[in-house]
Each structure stands twice: as structure tokens, then as C-alpha cells.
PDB file of C-alpha atoms in Angstrom:
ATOM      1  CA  UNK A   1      -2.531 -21.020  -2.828  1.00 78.00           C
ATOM      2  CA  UNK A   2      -4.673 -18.294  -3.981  1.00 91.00           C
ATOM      3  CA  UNK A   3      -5.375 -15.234  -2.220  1.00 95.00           C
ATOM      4  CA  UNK A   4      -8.353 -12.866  -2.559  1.00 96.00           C
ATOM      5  CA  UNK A   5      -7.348  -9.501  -1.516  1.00 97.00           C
ATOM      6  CA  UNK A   6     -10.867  -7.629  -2.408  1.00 97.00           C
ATOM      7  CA  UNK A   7     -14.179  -8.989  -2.000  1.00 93.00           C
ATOM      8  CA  UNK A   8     -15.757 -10.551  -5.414  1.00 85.00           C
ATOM      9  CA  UNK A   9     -18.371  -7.076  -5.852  1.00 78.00           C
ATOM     10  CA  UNK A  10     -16.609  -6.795  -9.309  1.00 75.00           C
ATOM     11  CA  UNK A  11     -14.250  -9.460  -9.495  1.00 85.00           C
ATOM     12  CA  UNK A  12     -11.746  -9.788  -6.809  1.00 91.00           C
ATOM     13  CA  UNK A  13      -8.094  -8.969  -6.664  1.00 95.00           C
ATOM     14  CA  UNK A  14      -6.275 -12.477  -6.466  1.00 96.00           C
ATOM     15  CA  UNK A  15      -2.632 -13.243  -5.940  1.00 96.00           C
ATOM     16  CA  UNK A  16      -0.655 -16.431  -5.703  1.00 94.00           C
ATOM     17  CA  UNK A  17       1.757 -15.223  -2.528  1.00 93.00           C
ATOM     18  CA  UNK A  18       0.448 -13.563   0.589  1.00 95.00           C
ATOM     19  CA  UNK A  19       3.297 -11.037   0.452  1.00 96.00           C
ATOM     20  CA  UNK A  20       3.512  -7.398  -1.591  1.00 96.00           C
ATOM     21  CA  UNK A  21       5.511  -4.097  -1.301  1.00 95.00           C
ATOM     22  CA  UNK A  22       4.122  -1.532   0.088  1.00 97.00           C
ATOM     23  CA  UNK A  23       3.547   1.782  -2.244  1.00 96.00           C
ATOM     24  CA  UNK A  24       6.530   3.746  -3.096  1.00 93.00           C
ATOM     25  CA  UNK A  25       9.202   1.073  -1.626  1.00 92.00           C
ATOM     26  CA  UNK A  26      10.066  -0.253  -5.097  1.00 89.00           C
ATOM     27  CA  UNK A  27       9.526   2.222  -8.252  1.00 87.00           C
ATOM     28  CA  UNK A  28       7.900   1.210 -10.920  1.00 87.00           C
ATOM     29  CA  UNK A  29       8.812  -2.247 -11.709  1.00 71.00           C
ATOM     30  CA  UNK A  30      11.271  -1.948 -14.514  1.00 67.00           C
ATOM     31  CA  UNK A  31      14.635  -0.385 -12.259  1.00 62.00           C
ATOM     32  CA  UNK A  32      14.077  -3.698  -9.912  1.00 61.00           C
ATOM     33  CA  UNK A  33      14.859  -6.729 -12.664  1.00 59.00           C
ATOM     34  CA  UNK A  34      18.614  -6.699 -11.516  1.00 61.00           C
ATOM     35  CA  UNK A  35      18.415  -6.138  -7.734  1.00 64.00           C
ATOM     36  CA  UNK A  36      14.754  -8.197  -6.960  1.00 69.00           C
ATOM     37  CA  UNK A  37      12.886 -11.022  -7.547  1.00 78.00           C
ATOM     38  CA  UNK A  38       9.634  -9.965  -8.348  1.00 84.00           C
ATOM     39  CA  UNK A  39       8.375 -13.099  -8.719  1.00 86.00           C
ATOM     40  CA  UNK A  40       8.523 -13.981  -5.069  1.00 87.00           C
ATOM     41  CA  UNK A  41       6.121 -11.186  -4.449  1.00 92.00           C
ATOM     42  CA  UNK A  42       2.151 -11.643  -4.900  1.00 95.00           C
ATOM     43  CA  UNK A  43       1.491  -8.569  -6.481  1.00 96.00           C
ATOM     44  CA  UNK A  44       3.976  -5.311  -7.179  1.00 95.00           C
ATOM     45  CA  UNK A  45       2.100  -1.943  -5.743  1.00 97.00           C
ATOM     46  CA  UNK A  46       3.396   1.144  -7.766  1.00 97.00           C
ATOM     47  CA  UNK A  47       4.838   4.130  -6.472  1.00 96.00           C
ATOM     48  CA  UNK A  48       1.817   6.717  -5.450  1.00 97.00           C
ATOM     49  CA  UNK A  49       0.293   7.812  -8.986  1.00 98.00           C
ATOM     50  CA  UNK A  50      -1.377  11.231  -9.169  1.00 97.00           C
ATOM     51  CA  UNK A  51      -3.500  13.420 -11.672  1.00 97.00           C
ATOM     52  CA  UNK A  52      -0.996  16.005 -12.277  1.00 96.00           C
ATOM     53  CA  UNK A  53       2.944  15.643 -12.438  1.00 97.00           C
ATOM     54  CA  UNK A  54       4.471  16.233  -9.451  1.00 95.00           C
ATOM     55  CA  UNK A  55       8.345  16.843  -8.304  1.00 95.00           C
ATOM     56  CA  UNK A  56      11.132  15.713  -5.742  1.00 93.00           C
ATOM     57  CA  UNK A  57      10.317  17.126  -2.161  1.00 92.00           C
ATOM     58  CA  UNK A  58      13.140  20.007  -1.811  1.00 90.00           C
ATOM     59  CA  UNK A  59      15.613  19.901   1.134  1.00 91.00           C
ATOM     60  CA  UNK A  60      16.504  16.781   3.138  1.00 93.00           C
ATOM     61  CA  UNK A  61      14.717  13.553   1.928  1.00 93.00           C
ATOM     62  CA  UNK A  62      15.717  10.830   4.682  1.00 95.00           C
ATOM     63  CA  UNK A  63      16.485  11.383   7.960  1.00 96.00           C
ATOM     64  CA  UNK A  64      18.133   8.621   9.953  1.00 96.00           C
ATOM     65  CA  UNK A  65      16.459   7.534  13.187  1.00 94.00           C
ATOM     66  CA  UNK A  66      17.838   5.042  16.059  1.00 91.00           C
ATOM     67  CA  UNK A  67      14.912   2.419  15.132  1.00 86.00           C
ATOM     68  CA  UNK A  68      13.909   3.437  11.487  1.00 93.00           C
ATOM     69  CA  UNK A  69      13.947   6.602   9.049  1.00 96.00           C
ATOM     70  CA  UNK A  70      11.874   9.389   8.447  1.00 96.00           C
ATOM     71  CA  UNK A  71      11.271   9.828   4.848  1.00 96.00           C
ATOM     72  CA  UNK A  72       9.988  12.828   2.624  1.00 95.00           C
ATOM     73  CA  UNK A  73       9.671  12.179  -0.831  1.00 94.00           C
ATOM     74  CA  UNK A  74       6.709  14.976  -2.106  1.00 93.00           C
ATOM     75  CA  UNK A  75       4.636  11.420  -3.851  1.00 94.00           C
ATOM     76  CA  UNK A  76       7.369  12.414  -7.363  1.00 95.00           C
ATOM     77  CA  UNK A  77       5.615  11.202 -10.550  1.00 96.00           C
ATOM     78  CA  UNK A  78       4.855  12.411 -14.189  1.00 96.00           C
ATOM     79  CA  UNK A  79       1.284  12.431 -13.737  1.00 97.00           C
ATOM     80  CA  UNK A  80      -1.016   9.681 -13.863  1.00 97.00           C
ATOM     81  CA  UNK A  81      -1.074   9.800 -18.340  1.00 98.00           C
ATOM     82  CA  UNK A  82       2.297   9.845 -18.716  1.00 98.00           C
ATOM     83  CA  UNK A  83       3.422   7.332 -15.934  1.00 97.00           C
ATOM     84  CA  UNK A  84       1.383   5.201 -17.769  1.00 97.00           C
ATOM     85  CA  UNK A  85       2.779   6.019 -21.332  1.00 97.00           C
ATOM     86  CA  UNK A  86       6.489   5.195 -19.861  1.00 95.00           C
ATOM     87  CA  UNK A  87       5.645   1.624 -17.668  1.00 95.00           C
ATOM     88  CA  UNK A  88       3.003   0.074 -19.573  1.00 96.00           C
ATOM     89  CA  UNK A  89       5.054  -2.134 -21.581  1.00 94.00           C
ATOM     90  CA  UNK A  90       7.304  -2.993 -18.393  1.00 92.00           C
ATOM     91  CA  UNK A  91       4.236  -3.289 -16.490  1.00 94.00           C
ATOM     92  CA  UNK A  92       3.187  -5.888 -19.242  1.00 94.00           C
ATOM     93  CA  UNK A  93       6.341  -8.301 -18.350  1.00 91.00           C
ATOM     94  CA  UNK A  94       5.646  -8.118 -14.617  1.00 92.00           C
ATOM     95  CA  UNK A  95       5.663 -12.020 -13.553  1.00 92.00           C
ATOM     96  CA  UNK A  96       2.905 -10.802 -10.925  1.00 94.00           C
ATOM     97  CA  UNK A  97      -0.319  -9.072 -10.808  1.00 96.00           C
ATOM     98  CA  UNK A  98       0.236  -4.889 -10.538  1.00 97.00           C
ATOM     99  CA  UNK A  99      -1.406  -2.665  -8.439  1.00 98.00           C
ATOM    100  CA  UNK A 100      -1.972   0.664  -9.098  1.00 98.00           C
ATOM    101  CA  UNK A 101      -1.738   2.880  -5.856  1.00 98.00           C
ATOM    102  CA  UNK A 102      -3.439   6.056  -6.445  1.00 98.00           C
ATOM    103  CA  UNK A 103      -2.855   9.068  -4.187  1.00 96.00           C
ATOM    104  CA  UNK A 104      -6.586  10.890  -4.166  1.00 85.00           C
ATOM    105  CA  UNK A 105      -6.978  14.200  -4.883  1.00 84.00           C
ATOM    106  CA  UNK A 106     -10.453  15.823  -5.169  1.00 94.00           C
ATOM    107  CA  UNK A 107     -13.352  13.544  -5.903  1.00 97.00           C
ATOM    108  CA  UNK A 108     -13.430  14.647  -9.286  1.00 96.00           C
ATOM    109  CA  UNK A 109      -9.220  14.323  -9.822  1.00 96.00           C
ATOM    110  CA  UNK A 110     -10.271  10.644  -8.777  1.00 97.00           C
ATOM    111  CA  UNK A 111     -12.771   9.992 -11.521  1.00 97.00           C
ATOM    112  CA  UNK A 112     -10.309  11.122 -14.209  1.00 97.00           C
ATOM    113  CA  UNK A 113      -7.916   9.036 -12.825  1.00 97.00           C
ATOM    114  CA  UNK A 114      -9.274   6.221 -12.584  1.00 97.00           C
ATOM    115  CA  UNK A 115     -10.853   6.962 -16.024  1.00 97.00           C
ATOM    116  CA  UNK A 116      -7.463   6.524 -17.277  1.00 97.00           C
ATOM    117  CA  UNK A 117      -6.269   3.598 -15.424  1.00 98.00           C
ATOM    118  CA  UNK A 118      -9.381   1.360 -16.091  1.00 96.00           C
ATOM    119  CA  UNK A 119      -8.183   1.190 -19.810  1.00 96.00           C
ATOM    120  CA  UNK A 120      -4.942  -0.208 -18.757  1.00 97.00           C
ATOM    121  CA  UNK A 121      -5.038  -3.761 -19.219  1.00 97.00           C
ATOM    122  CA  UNK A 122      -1.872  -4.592 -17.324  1.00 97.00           C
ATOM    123  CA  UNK A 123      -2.994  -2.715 -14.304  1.00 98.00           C
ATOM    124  CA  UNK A 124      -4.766  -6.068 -11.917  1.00 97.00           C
ATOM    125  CA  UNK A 125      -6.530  -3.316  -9.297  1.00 97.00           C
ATOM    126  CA  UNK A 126      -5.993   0.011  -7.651  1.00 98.00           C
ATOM    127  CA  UNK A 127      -5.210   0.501  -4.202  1.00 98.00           C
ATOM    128  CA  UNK A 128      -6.275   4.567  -3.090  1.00 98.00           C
ATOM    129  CA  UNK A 129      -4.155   6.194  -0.450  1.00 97.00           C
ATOM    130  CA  UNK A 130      -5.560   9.586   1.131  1.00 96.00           C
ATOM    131  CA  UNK A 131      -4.192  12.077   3.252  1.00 93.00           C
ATOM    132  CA  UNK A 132      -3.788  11.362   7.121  1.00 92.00           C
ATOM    133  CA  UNK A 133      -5.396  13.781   8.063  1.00 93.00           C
ATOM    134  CA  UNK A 134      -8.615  13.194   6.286  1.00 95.00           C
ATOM    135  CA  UNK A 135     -12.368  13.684   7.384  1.00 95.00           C
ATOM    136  CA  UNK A 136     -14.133  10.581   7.384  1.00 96.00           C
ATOM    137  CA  UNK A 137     -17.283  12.415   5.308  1.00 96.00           C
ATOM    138  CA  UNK A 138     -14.476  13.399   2.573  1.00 97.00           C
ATOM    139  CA  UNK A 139     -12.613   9.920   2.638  1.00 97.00           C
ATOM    140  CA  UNK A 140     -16.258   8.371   1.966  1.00 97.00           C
ATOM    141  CA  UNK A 141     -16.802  11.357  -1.058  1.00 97.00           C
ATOM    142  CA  UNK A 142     -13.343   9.764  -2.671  1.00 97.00           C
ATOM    143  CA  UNK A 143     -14.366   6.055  -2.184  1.00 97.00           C
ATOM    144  CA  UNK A 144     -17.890   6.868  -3.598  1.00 96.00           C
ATOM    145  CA  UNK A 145     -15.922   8.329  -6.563  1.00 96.00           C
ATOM    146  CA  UNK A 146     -13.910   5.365  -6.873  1.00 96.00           C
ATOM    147  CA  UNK A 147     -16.780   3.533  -7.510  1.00 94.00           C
ATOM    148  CA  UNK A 148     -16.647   3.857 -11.260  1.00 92.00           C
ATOM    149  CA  UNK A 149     -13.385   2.026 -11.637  1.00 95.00           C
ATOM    150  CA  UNK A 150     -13.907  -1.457 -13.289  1.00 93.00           C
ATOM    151  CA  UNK A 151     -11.111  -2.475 -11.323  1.00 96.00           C
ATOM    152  CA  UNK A 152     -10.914  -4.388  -7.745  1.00 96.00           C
ATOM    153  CA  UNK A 153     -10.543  -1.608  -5.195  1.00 97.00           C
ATOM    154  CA  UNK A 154      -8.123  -1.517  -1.812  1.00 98.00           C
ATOM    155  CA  UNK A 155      -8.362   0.974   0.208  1.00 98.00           C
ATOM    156  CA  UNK A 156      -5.766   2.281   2.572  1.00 98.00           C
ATOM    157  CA  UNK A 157      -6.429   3.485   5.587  1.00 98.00           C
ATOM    158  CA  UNK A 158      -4.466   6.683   7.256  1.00 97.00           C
ATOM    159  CA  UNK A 159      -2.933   5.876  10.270  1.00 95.00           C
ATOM    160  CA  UNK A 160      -4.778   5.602  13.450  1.00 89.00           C
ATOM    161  CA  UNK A 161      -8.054   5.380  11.653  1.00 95.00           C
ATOM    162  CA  UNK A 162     -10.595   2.785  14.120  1.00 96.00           C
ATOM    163  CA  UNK A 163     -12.705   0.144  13.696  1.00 97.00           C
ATOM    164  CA  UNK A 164     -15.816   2.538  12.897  1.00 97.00           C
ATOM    165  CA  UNK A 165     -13.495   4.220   9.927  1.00 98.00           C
ATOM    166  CA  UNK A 166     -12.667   0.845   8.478  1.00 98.00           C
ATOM    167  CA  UNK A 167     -16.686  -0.050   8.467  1.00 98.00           C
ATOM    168  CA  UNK A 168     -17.504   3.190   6.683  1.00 98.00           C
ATOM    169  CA  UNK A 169     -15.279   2.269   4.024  1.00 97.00           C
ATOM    170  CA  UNK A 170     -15.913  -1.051   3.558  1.00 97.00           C
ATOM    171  CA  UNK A 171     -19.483   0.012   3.430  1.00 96.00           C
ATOM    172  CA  UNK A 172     -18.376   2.951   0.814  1.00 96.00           C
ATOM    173  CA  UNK A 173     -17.554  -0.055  -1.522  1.00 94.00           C
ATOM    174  CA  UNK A 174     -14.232  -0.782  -0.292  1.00 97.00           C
ATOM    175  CA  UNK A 175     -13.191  -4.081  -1.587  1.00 97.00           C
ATOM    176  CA  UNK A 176     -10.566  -4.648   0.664  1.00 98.00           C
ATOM    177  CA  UNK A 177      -8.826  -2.471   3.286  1.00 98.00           C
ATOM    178  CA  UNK A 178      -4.855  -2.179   3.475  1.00 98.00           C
ATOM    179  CA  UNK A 179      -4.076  -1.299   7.184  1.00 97.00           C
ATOM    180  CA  UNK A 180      -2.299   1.303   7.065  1.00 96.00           C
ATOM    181  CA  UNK A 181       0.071   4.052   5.752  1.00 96.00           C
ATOM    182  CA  UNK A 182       2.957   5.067   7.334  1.00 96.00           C
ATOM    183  CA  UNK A 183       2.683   7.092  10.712  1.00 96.00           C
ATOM    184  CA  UNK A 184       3.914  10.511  10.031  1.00 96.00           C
ATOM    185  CA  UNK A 185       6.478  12.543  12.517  1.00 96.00           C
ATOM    186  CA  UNK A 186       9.164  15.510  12.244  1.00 97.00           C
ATOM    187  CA  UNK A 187      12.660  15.382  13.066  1.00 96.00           C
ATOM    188  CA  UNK A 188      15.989  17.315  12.764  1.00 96.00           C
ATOM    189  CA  UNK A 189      18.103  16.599  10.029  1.00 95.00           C
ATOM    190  CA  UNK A 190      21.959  16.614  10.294  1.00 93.00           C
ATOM    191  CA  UNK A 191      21.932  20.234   9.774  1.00 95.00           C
ATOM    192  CA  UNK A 192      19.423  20.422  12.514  1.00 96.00           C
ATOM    193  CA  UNK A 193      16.543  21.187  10.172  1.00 96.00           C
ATOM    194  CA  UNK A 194      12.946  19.943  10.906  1.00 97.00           C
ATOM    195  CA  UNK A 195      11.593  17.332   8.617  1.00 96.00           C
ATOM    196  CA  UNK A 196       8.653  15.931   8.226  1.00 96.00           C
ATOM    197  CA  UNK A 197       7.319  12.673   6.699  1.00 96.00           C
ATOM    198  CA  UNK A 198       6.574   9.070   6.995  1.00 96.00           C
ATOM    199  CA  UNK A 199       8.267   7.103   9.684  1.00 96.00           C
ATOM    200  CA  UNK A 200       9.342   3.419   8.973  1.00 96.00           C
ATOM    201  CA  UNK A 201      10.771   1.014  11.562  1.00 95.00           C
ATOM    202  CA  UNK A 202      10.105  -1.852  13.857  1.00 94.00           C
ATOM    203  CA  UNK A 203       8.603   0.023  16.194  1.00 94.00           C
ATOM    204  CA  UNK A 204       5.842   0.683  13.678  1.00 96.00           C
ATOM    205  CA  UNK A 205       5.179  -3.134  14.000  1.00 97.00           C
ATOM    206  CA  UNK A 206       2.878  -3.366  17.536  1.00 97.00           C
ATOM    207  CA  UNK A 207       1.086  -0.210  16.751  1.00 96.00           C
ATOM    208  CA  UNK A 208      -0.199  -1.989  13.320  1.00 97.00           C
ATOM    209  CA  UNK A 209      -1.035  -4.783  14.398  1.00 98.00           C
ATOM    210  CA  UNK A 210      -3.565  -3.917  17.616  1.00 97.00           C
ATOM    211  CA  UNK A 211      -4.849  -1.892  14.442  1.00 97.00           C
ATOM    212  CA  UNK A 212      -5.074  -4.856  12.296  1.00 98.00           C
ATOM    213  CA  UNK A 213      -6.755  -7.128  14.638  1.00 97.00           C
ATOM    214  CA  UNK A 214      -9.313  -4.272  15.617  1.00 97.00           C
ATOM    215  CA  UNK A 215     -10.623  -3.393  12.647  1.00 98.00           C
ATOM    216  CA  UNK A 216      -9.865  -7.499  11.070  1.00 97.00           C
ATOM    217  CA  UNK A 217     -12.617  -7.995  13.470  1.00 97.00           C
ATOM    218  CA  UNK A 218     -14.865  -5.275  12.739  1.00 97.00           C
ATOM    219  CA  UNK A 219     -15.298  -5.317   8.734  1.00 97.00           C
ATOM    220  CA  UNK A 220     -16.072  -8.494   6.438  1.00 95.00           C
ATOM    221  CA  UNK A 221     -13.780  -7.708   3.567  1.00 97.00           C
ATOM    222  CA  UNK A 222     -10.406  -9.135   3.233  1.00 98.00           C
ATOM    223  CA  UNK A 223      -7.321  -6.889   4.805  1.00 98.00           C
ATOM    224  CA  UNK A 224      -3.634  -6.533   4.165  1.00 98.00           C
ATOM    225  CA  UNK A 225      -1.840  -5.576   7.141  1.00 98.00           C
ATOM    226  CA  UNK A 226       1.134  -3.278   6.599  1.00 98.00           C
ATOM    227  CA  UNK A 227       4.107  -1.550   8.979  1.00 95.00           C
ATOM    228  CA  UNK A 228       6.948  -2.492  10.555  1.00 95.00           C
ATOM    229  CA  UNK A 229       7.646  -6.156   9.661  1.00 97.00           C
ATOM    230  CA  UNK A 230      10.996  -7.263   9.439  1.00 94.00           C
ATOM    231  CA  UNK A 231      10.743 -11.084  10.100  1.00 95.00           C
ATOM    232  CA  UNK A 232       8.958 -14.275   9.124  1.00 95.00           C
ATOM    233  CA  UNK A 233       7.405 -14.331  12.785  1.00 96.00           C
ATOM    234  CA  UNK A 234       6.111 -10.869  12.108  1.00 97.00           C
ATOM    235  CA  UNK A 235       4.310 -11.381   8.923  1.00 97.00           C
ATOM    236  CA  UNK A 236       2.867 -14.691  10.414  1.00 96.00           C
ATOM    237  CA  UNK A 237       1.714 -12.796  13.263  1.00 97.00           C
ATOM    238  CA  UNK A 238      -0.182 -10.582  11.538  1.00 98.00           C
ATOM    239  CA  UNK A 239      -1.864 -12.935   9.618  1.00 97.00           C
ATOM    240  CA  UNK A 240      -2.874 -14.911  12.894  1.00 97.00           C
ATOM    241  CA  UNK A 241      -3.914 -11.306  13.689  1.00 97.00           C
ATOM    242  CA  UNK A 242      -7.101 -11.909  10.300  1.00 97.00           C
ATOM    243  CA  UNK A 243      -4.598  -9.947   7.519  1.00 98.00           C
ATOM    244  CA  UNK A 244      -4.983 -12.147   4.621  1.00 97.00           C
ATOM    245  CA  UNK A 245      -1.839 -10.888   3.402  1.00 97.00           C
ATOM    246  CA  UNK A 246       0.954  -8.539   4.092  1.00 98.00           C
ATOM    247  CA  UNK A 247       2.580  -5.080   2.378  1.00 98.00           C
ATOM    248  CA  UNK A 248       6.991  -4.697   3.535  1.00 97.00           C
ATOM    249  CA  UNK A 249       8.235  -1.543   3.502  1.00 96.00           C
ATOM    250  CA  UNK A 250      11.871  -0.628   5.133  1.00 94.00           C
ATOM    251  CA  UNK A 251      12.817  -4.347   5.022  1.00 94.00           C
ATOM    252  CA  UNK A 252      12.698  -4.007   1.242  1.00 92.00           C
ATOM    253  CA  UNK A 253      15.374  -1.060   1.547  1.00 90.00           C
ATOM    254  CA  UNK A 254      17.676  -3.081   4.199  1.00 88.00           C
ATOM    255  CA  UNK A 255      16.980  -6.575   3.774  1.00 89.00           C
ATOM    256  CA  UNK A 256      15.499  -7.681   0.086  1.00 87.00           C
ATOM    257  CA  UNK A 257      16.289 -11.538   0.442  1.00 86.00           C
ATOM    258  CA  UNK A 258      14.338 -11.188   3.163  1.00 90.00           C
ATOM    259  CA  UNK A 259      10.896 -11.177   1.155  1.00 89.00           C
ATOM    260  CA  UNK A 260      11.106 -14.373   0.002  1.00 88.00           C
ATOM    261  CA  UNK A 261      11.798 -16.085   3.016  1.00 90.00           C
ATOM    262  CA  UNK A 262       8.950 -14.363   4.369  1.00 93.00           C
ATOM    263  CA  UNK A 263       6.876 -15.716   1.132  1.00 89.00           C
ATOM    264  CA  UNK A 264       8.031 -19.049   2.157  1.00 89.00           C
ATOM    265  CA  UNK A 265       7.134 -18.901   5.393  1.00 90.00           C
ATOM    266  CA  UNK A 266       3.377 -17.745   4.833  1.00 89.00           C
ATOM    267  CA  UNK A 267       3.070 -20.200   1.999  1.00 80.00           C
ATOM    268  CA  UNK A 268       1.432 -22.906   3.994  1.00 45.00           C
ATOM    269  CA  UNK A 269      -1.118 -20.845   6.365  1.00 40.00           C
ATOM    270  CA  UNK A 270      -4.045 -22.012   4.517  1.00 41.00           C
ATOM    271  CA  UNK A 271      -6.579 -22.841   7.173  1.00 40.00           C
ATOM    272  CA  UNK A 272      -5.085 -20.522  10.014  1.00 41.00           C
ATOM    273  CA  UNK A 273      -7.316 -19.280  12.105  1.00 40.00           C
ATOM    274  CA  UNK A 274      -7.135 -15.531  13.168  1.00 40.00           C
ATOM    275  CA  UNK A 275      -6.049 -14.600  16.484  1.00 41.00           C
ATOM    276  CA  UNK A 276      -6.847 -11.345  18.794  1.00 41.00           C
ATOM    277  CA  UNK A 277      -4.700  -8.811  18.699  1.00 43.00           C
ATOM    278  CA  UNK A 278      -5.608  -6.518  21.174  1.00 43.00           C
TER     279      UNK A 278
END
């Protein structure tokens, strides 16, 4: 089956399998060939890409939890030039479509960007992560910006953002709306340190999805529902929920084999018809 993950405004973002990574849970395609097959994914989403380079986080990176991880990477890349410059050609001998996810800066940091990106043949669409903590008025500035790409356009939503969030941006020229990032928390590490970063877990799963069938409800683009799955009967449930497809995250890191029985599973939805998830 085919899958339209953006609305058709420029041409829409379409994928065979109803099942991605989520940003930064796999790299940048070519350190996976030996451990992961790609090809049971729908699309691969790149590690968050950024203007300027940027390093490691310092200090303690993961912190185990009883039902997940907290994890603080700093968003490492060589800048959005030379990240392309060193996966291009990898990029080119994906079996799936790619998708760019860009972590936004300033509006105009955006634009140059996306400049870049849009004369990258091998990139299939751009999915634009902000900050959690966002305004809406600046999150709309950035998706105005974002505008000028060529390419379909997903945007993902901070955590916690409503219904009336998700409409703005759809109505900023959204194309489709990944829902959401990671929640973020603080925690001690083992030398009792506080950390803070992006949680991942199960328990992530039920706060998603009364998100996803919220705002699923509330918008008329297509949305990918991400957090917290780690089974079939999740992913199916959130696409009863009105996701069109789904982004994995710590599975990836525990269970890999796992993806493509999840694929499998979601394979023959066509015609399901979305449930509430209140």
C-alpha cells in the first residue's frame, strides 16, 4: 500500500510501509547496513540536522530509568553543509525514501537550511523539530519560513502541544504533523548528578496517544503518531487512533526485529477506520 504522509500542497510525502524511526534513533543511514533492515522501514528520518556544527552534550549522556531512559545527546552534527557532503552518496543507496529532520533555529537559520537541503535530490521531505518550549507565534514564524522548501513538509509537534497548536500549524502550511517529540524530564545519574533530556519508555505510550487522537480529530492533514510503542498492538492502536503511520524510538535501541513485525502487522489496515482516543 501507499501511504501519504503530507498533504498533496506540493507533492506529498509517500511511503510504501506505515512504519519509520523516529529522529536521532538510527544515525545517518550508512552505520545501520549490518545491524538493520532498512528496507522494512517506510522512510529513514535522519538524526536532527542543524545550520551550524554542533558537539556531544558533555557529562552523562543516558541515564537508566525503571520504565525507559533519559537521554541527552546536545542534537551532535557537522552542520547542515557538511552532513550533507559526508551522507549524500549513502543517502543515495537508501532502499527507502529519506527524511530530513531539521532542528529550527531562527527563522532565517531555517531559510538557509532548507536552501541547502532543497538541492539534495536524495532527500524525499523534511520533517522540522522545534524546541519544547516554544511560543506558538514563533513556531508559526519557523513554519512560515519553511514555506520556501520545495520539499513535502512534517512538522513535529513539542510535547503537550493541543488540538488548537496542531490547527495553527497545519494552517501555517504544515503538510503533515508528527505527534510528538519526546517528553523531556531530569534525573540523577549514577554519580547522583542531575540530567536532563528526552525521556523514552512505555509509559510515554498513553500520553501520545490521547494526544494523537485529539488533535487526529482536529486538523485535516495526515499525522504520524510517535512515543512509546513497543508492540504490534501498540502501533495498530494508534493508527485506529487516525495516525496514518507510526515513528519507533527506544524499541529500535532494545528490540530491532521488532520493526518489521510491526511493518507486518500494519501492512493490511487499508480501510481502518479511526477510533477515539480520548
Amino acid at each position: 500500500m501507499t501511504i501519504a504522509l503530507t498533504r498533496p500542497d506540493k507533492q506529498p510525502l509517500l511511503v510504501e510501509r506505515p512504519v519509520m524511526n523516529a529522529a536521532g534513533t538510527l544515525g545517518w543511514a550508512e552505520e545501520l547496513r549490518q545491524q538493520f533492515a532498512l528496507d522494512t522501514l517506510g522512510a529513514l528520518v535522519t538524526n536532527p540536522i542543524t545550520l551550524a556544527p554542533r558537539l556531544p552534550a558533555g557529562g552523562t549522556r543516558i541515564v537508566p530509568l525503571e520504565a525507559g531512559l533519559l537521554l541527552h545527546t546536545g542534537l551532535p552534527n557537522a552542520g547542515a553543509r557538511r552532513t550533507v557532503e559526508q551522507h549524500e552518496a549513502a543517502w543515495g543507496r537508501l532502499p527507502v525514501p529519506l527524511i530530513a529532520h531539521v532542528a529550527a533555529g531562527a527563522p532565517d537559520e531555517l531559510v538557509r537550511v532548507l536552501d541547502l537541503l532543497d538541492g539534495v535530490d536524495v532527500i524525499a521531505g523534511i520533517e522540522l523539530g522545534v524546541q519544547d518550549d516554544i511560543r506558538l507565534q514563533d513556531a508559526m514564524s519557523l513554519l512560515r519560513a519553511a514555506q520556501r522548501t520545495e520539499k513535502p513538509l512534517l512538522f513535529r509537534l513539542p510535547f503537550g502541544a493541543d488540538a488548537d497548536f496542531a490547527r495553527a500549524a497545519a494552517d501555517a502550511g504544515a503538510g503533515g504533523l508528527t505527534v510528538c517529540a519526546p517528553p523531556r524530564g531530569t534525573a540523577r545519574d549514577g554519580a547522583g548528578r542531575l540530567v536532563a533530556g528526552r525521556l523514552y519508555g512505555t509509559w510515554v505510550f498513553p500520553l501520545t496517544l490521547r494526544l494523537v487522537g485529539q488533535i487526529a480529530r482536529a486538523v485535516d492533514v495526515p499525522v504520524v503518531a510517535a512515543g512509546g510503542i513497543h508492540s504490534a498492538a501498540d502501533a495498530r492502536t494508534f493508527i485506529e487512533a487516525g495516525a496514518v503511520a507510526v515513528q519507533l524510538d527506544s524499541l529500535l535501541w532494545a528490540r530491532p526485529a521488532a520493526a518489521e513485525r510491526i511493518a507486518r502487522d500494519l501492512g493490511g489496515l487499508q480501510g481502518t477506520q479511526p477510533a477515539s482516543a480520548q
